[in-house]
């Protein structure tokens, strides 16, 4: 990945942890390799690349996934089993949810967990309607889709999954050649997983910084950003709390704490409505999100630069087996 921090504004990622299709016998989202579950590895890949709007499409494991990813700022969608169990149904649900607020959307099944942040950056820079990573002439994941191609893809009713939907949409497709074997390597083969995990670990080291705003107490961080964005999209605190995997009461506690600490109304309330009241993020709330994300990008950029300066020029290195080498 380049030394510059890329700003992924209006970009989201849909991670399919439900919908088997051709991958029906693939490893599960919670299966662990090298100390990380597949789902957590995919989430970290996107976050490491700078993408914060992450949508996880779940099935029966929804509760366990919410527990494992608590605090990661992930939005959870549960697929309706009556609509089918094919992976494309999970893709369809995720794209439908993101299409209004995201100009570019990555999609990736949870069993392709070893792609690199550099591959995400290469795909993001493509101007094509659909960008697909290619390793030695093999197409892989994640796939990036621009908003203008989403409607045509969603209208697909064939049986050839996302590939068929892209083909029938007549979308402009660009295959991006990458030196990233992980982008074309589904998990599940023990020797391959171990080799890929070792390579992944060697590229993973960085300083992970969590920016939190504090006044008399902590009041604003990644979880609050995700909650406010969901309130903005859904118009309901109750629905937003369900999608972000926190309780309704905790959501209101977070909102009230942030409002007390800033002295501004961040969420406007209206009585009535399907879920007992409508809600909207105020101008002050949107401005707080904007400033927070600007600060977060600056801090991460500085952190990345200092990490390379201090660690990559020193003698303390990280082994691919997880130990330290002096």
Short mmCIF file of C-alpha atoms in Angstrom, two decimals:
data_model
loop_
_atom_site.label_atom_id
_atom_site.label_comp_id
_atom_site.label_asym_id
_atom_site.label_seq_id
_atom_site.Cartn_x
_atom_site.Cartn_y
_atom_site.Cartn_z
CA UNK A 1 0.00 0.00 0.00
CA UNK A 2 1.21 3.54 -0.70
CA UNK A 3 2.54 5.79 2.01
CA UNK A 4 -0.36 8.23 1.56
CA UNK A 5 -3.65 7.85 3.39
CA UNK A 6 -6.54 7.46 0.94
CA UNK A 7 -9.87 9.06 1.84
CA UNK A 8 -12.72 6.63 1.17
CA UNK A 9 -15.61 9.04 1.58
CA UNK A 10 -18.95 7.67 0.34
CA UNK A 11 -17.44 4.18 0.06
CA UNK A 12 -18.87 1.11 1.76
CA UNK A 13 -18.17 -2.61 1.92
CA UNK A 14 -20.64 -5.49 2.03
CA UNK A 15 -19.32 -8.65 3.66
CA UNK A 16 -21.35 -11.79 3.05
CA UNK A 17 -21.41 -14.06 6.08
CA UNK A 18 -24.65 -15.69 4.89
CA UNK A 19 -25.71 -17.19 1.60
CA UNK A 20 -23.73 -20.26 0.63
CA UNK A 21 -24.30 -20.85 -3.05
CA UNK A 22 -21.30 -22.54 -4.60
CA UNK A 23 -19.44 -22.00 -1.33
CA UNK A 24 -21.93 -24.00 0.70
CA UNK A 25 -19.18 -26.13 2.24
CA UNK A 26 -16.82 -23.22 2.78
CA UNK A 27 -15.47 -22.42 6.27
CA UNK A 28 -17.76 -20.40 8.50
CA UNK A 29 -17.39 -16.75 9.41
CA UNK A 30 -16.31 -17.63 12.94
CA UNK A 31 -13.71 -20.26 11.96
CA UNK A 32 -10.25 -19.25 13.21
CA UNK A 33 -6.88 -19.30 11.45
CA UNK A 34 -3.81 -17.82 13.12
CA UNK A 35 -5.78 -16.41 16.04
CA UNK A 36 -8.29 -14.46 13.93
CA UNK A 37 -11.71 -15.51 12.72
CA UNK A 38 -12.38 -15.13 9.00
CA UNK A 39 -14.99 -12.44 9.58
CA UNK A 40 -12.76 -10.38 11.85
CA UNK A 41 -9.90 -10.65 9.35
CA UNK A 42 -12.08 -9.34 6.50
CA UNK A 43 -13.35 -6.47 8.67
CA UNK A 44 -9.79 -5.55 9.67
CA UNK A 45 -8.66 -5.67 6.03
CA UNK A 46 -11.23 -3.07 5.03
CA UNK A 47 -10.62 -0.94 8.11
CA UNK A 48 -6.88 -1.07 7.52
CA UNK A 49 -7.52 0.20 4.00
CA UNK A 50 -9.53 3.09 5.45
CA UNK A 51 -13.11 1.96 4.76
CA UNK A 52 -15.37 2.54 7.74
CA UNK A 53 -18.89 1.92 6.40
CA UNK A 54 -18.97 -1.88 6.78
CA UNK A 55 -22.12 -3.96 6.29
CA UNK A 56 -22.18 -7.58 7.42
CA UNK A 57 -24.97 -9.74 5.99
CA UNK A 58 -25.70 -12.48 8.53
CA UNK A 59 -27.75 -15.61 8.85
CA UNK A 60 -28.35 -17.72 11.94
CA UNK A 61 -25.00 -16.70 13.46
CA UNK A 62 -26.07 -13.06 13.81
CA UNK A 63 -25.90 -12.96 17.62
CA UNK A 64 -22.46 -14.58 17.76
CA UNK A 65 -21.16 -12.24 15.06
CA UNK A 66 -22.47 -9.18 16.88
CA UNK A 67 -20.74 -10.36 20.04
CA UNK A 68 -17.42 -10.93 18.29
CA UNK A 69 -17.48 -7.63 16.38
CA UNK A 70 -18.74 -5.43 19.20
CA UNK A 71 -16.92 -2.12 19.03
CA UNK A 72 -15.82 -2.52 15.41
CA UNK A 73 -18.45 -0.14 14.03
CA UNK A 74 -20.08 -2.78 11.83
CA UNK A 75 -23.71 -2.65 10.64
CA UNK A 76 -25.54 -6.00 10.71
CA UNK A 77 -28.22 -7.10 8.25
CA UNK A 78 -30.03 -10.41 8.60
CA UNK A 79 -31.01 -12.22 5.43
CA UNK A 80 -34.54 -13.55 5.13
CA UNK A 81 -34.19 -17.33 4.55
CA UNK A 82 -37.46 -17.30 2.61
CA UNK A 83 -35.77 -15.25 -0.10
CA UNK A 84 -33.23 -17.98 -0.73
CA UNK A 85 -29.84 -19.06 0.53
CA UNK A 86 -27.70 -18.25 -2.51
CA UNK A 87 -24.83 -15.84 -1.97
CA UNK A 88 -26.26 -13.40 -4.48
CA UNK A 89 -29.24 -12.84 -2.17
CA UNK A 90 -26.78 -11.62 0.47
CA UNK A 91 -25.13 -9.41 -2.15
CA UNK A 92 -28.52 -8.04 -3.18
CA UNK A 93 -29.47 -7.21 0.42
CA UNK A 94 -26.18 -5.42 1.07
CA UNK A 95 -26.20 -3.44 -2.18
CA UNK A 96 -29.82 -2.39 -1.61
CA UNK A 97 -28.92 -1.10 1.82
CA UNK A 98 -25.85 0.87 0.66
CA UNK A 99 -26.90 2.22 -2.72
CA UNK A 100 -28.31 5.55 -1.54
CA UNK A 101 -25.36 6.68 0.56
CA UNK A 102 -22.37 5.00 -1.12
CA UNK A 103 -20.98 5.98 -4.51
CA UNK A 104 -18.73 2.90 -4.49
CA UNK A 105 -19.42 -0.44 -2.80
CA UNK A 106 -17.03 -3.33 -2.26
CA UNK A 107 -18.50 -6.82 -1.95
CA UNK A 108 -16.63 -9.78 -0.51
CA UNK A 109 -17.58 -13.23 0.83
CA UNK A 110 -16.32 -13.92 4.31
CA UNK A 111 -14.35 -16.97 3.17
CA UNK A 112 -11.88 -14.87 1.13
CA UNK A 113 -10.14 -13.30 4.13
CA UNK A 114 -6.54 -12.84 2.98
CA UNK A 115 -6.77 -10.01 0.43
CA UNK A 116 -4.57 -6.99 1.12
CA UNK A 117 -5.36 -3.36 1.86
CA UNK A 118 -3.23 -2.49 -1.17
CA UNK A 119 -5.63 -4.41 -3.40
CA UNK A 120 -8.56 -2.41 -1.98
CA UNK A 121 -6.73 0.82 -2.80
CA UNK A 122 -5.97 -0.29 -6.37
CA UNK A 123 -9.62 -1.20 -6.97
CA UNK A 124 -10.90 2.02 -5.41
CA UNK A 125 -8.86 4.11 -7.85
CA UNK A 126 -10.42 2.43 -10.88
CA UNK A 127 -12.98 4.54 -12.76
CA UNK A 128 -14.74 1.46 -14.20
CA UNK A 129 -18.29 0.61 -13.13
CA UNK A 130 -17.02 -2.72 -11.84
CA UNK A 131 -13.42 -3.42 -10.77
CA UNK A 132 -12.21 -6.96 -10.04
CA UNK A 133 -8.78 -7.98 -8.73
CA UNK A 134 -6.89 -10.45 -10.92
CA UNK A 135 -3.98 -12.64 -9.87
CA UNK A 136 -2.31 -14.53 -12.70
CA UNK A 137 -5.42 -14.08 -14.85
CA UNK A 138 -7.78 -15.36 -12.14
CA UNK A 139 -10.55 -13.06 -10.93
CA UNK A 140 -10.95 -12.68 -7.20
CA UNK A 141 -12.37 -10.58 -4.35
CA UNK A 142 -13.29 -8.05 -3.22
CA UNK A 143 -15.25 -6.68 -6.18
CA UNK A 144 -15.87 -2.95 -6.36
CA UNK A 145 -19.14 -1.67 -7.86
CA UNK A 146 -19.97 1.94 -8.66
CA UNK A 147 -23.42 3.29 -7.88
CA UNK A 148 -24.42 3.63 -11.55
CA UNK A 149 -24.17 -0.15 -12.01
CA UNK A 150 -26.03 -1.14 -8.83
CA UNK A 151 -29.61 -0.85 -10.10
CA UNK A 152 -28.93 -3.04 -13.13
CA UNK A 153 -27.19 -5.64 -10.97
CA UNK A 154 -30.07 -5.69 -8.49
CA UNK A 155 -32.58 -6.35 -11.27
CA UNK A 156 -30.85 -9.62 -12.22
CA UNK A 157 -33.04 -12.71 -11.78
CA UNK A 158 -30.79 -15.38 -13.27
CA UNK A 159 -28.97 -18.25 -11.59
CA UNK A 160 -25.34 -17.28 -12.14
CA UNK A 161 -24.89 -15.09 -9.10
CA UNK A 162 -22.96 -11.81 -9.09
CA UNK A 163 -20.97 -12.84 -12.16
CA UNK A 164 -24.16 -13.30 -14.16
CA UNK A 165 -25.62 -10.05 -12.81
CA UNK A 166 -22.56 -8.07 -13.89
CA UNK A 167 -22.58 -9.70 -17.32
CA UNK A 168 -26.29 -9.08 -17.90
CA UNK A 169 -25.99 -5.47 -16.69
CA UNK A 170 -23.47 -4.81 -19.48
CA UNK A 171 -21.39 -2.91 -16.94
CA UNK A 172 -17.93 -1.63 -17.79
CA UNK A 173 -15.58 -4.12 -16.10
CA UNK A 174 -11.89 -3.64 -15.42
CA UNK A 175 -9.69 -6.46 -14.15
CA UNK A 176 -6.90 -5.03 -12.01
CA UNK A 177 -3.78 -7.19 -12.01
CA UNK A 178 -2.45 -7.44 -8.44
CA UNK A 179 0.34 -9.33 -6.73
CA UNK A 180 -2.07 -10.62 -4.13
CA UNK A 181 -2.65 -14.36 -4.10
CA UNK A 182 -4.97 -13.90 -1.12
CA UNK A 183 -7.54 -12.20 -3.35
CA UNK A 184 -8.11 -15.46 -5.27
CA UNK A 185 -7.68 -17.92 -2.41
CA UNK A 186 -10.80 -19.00 -0.50
CA UNK A 187 -10.08 -20.31 2.98
CA UNK A 188 -10.47 -23.97 3.80
CA UNK A 189 -7.27 -25.75 2.77
CA UNK A 190 -5.07 -26.12 5.83
CA UNK A 191 -1.65 -25.82 4.16
CA UNK A 192 -2.80 -22.93 1.98
CA UNK A 193 -4.39 -21.17 4.95
CA UNK A 194 -1.19 -21.45 6.97
CA UNK A 195 0.93 -20.06 4.13
CA UNK A 196 -1.47 -17.19 3.45
CA UNK A 197 -1.83 -16.40 7.15
CA UNK A 198 1.96 -16.17 7.47
CA UNK A 199 2.13 -13.76 4.54
CA UNK A 200 -0.83 -11.80 5.88
CA UNK A 201 0.76 -11.50 9.31
CA UNK A 202 3.99 -10.16 7.85
CA UNK A 203 2.03 -7.35 6.15
CA UNK A 204 -0.33 -6.64 9.03
CA UNK A 205 1.92 -4.78 11.46
CA UNK A 206 0.89 -1.19 11.99
CA UNK A 207 -0.17 1.13 14.77
CA UNK A 208 -3.93 0.91 15.14
CA UNK A 209 -5.22 4.17 16.56
CA UNK A 210 -8.68 4.63 18.02
CA UNK A 211 -9.62 8.29 18.15
CA UNK A 212 -11.97 9.19 20.99
CA UNK A 213 -13.25 12.66 21.85
CA UNK A 214 -13.22 13.45 25.57
CA UNK A 215 -14.52 16.34 27.62
CA UNK A 216 -15.45 15.54 31.23
CA UNK A 217 -15.84 11.96 29.97
CA UNK A 218 -15.38 10.09 26.66
CA UNK A 219 -18.31 10.90 24.40
CA UNK A 220 -17.53 10.31 20.72
CA UNK A 221 -15.76 7.54 18.82
CA UNK A 222 -16.21 5.00 15.99
CA UNK A 223 -19.30 3.42 17.55
CA UNK A 224 -21.05 6.76 17.84
CA UNK A 225 -20.22 7.64 14.23
CA UNK A 226 -21.76 4.37 13.03
CA UNK A 227 -24.85 4.87 15.19
CA UNK A 228 -25.46 8.42 13.91
CA UNK A 229 -24.99 7.38 10.30
CA UNK A 230 -27.55 4.62 10.75
CA UNK A 231 -30.00 7.02 12.39
CA UNK A 232 -29.56 9.32 9.43
CA UNK A 233 -30.30 6.49 6.99
CA UNK A 234 -33.15 4.84 8.90
CA UNK A 235 -34.82 7.71 10.72
CA UNK A 236 -35.10 5.62 13.87
CA UNK A 237 -32.89 5.18 16.91
CA UNK A 238 -34.42 1.76 17.61
CA UNK A 239 -33.71 0.45 14.10
CA UNK A 240 -30.23 1.98 14.11
CA UNK A 241 -29.36 0.33 17.43
CA UNK A 242 -30.53 -3.07 16.12
CA UNK A 243 -28.42 -2.71 12.97
CA UNK A 244 -25.31 -1.73 14.94
CA UNK A 245 -25.68 -4.51 17.50
CA UNK A 246 -26.23 -2.39 20.62
CA UNK A 247 -29.25 -2.11 22.89
CA UNK A 248 -31.82 0.64 22.43
CA UNK A 249 -31.17 1.97 25.93
CA UNK A 250 -27.41 2.07 25.36
CA UNK A 251 -27.91 3.95 22.09
CA UNK A 252 -29.83 6.67 23.89
CA UNK A 253 -27.23 6.77 26.66
CA UNK A 254 -24.51 7.34 24.05
CA UNK A 255 -26.55 10.08 22.35
CA UNK A 256 -27.38 11.88 25.61
CA UNK A 257 -23.76 11.71 26.80
CA UNK A 258 -22.50 13.21 23.53
CA UNK A 259 -25.13 15.95 23.65
CA UNK A 260 -24.29 16.81 27.25
CA UNK A 261 -20.57 16.96 26.53
CA UNK A 262 -20.91 19.07 23.36
CA UNK A 263 -23.82 21.24 24.51
CA UNK A 264 -25.56 20.64 21.17
CA UNK A 265 -28.52 18.61 20.00
CA UNK A 266 -27.15 15.84 17.77
CA UNK A 267 -30.35 13.83 17.22
CA UNK A 268 -33.71 15.49 16.65
CA UNK A 269 -36.75 13.62 17.99
CA UNK A 270 -40.34 13.48 16.76
CA UNK A 271 -43.16 11.68 18.55
CA UNK A 272 -45.08 8.83 16.89
CA UNK A 273 -44.04 6.64 13.99
CA UNK A 274 -43.80 2.92 13.47
CA UNK A 275 -41.12 2.44 16.13
CA UNK A 276 -42.44 4.91 18.68
CA UNK A 277 -40.83 8.04 17.25
CA UNK A 278 -38.82 9.31 14.30
CA UNK A 279 -35.32 10.68 14.62
CA UNK A 280 -32.90 12.62 12.47
CA UNK A 281 -29.29 13.68 12.80
CA UNK A 282 -29.08 17.45 13.13
CA UNK A 283 -26.69 19.76 11.28
CA UNK A 284 -24.60 19.87 14.44
CA UNK A 285 -24.47 16.07 14.47
CA UNK A 286 -23.38 15.89 10.83
CA UNK A 287 -20.73 18.56 11.40
CA UNK A 288 -19.39 16.64 14.40
CA UNK A 289 -19.11 13.48 12.26
CA UNK A 290 -17.28 15.43 9.54
CA UNK A 291 -14.77 16.97 11.94
CA UNK A 292 -14.23 13.70 13.78
CA UNK A 293 -13.51 11.79 10.54
CA UNK A 294 -11.13 14.53 9.38
CA UNK A 295 -9.27 14.30 12.69
CA UNK A 296 -9.25 10.50 12.48
CA UNK A 297 -7.67 10.58 8.99
CA UNK A 298 -4.99 13.03 10.13
CA UNK A 299 -4.14 11.00 13.22
CA UNK A 300 -3.95 7.74 11.27
CA UNK A 301 -1.76 9.30 8.59
CA UNK A 302 0.63 10.61 11.24
CA UNK A 303 0.56 7.25 13.03
CA UNK A 304 1.38 5.34 9.82
CA UNK A 305 4.30 7.66 9.06
CA UNK A 306 5.77 7.40 12.57
CA UNK A 307 5.26 3.61 12.66
CA UNK A 308 7.30 3.19 9.47
CA UNK A 309 9.95 5.58 10.77
CA UNK A 310 10.31 3.95 14.19
CA UNK A 311 9.64 0.24 13.62
CA UNK A 312 10.60 -0.55 10.03
CA UNK A 313 14.02 1.00 10.45
CA UNK A 314 14.71 -0.74 13.77
CA UNK A 315 15.82 -4.21 14.88
CA UNK A 316 12.56 -5.39 16.45
CA UNK A 317 10.69 -7.33 13.78
CA UNK A 318 7.62 -9.55 13.82
CA UNK A 319 8.01 -13.19 12.81
CA UNK A 320 5.42 -14.78 10.56
CA UNK A 321 4.82 -17.38 13.27
CA UNK A 322 3.66 -14.63 15.61
CA UNK A 323 6.79 -14.45 17.80
CA UNK A 324 9.26 -11.60 18.17
CA UNK A 325 12.75 -11.53 16.70
CA UNK A 326 15.46 -9.37 18.24
#
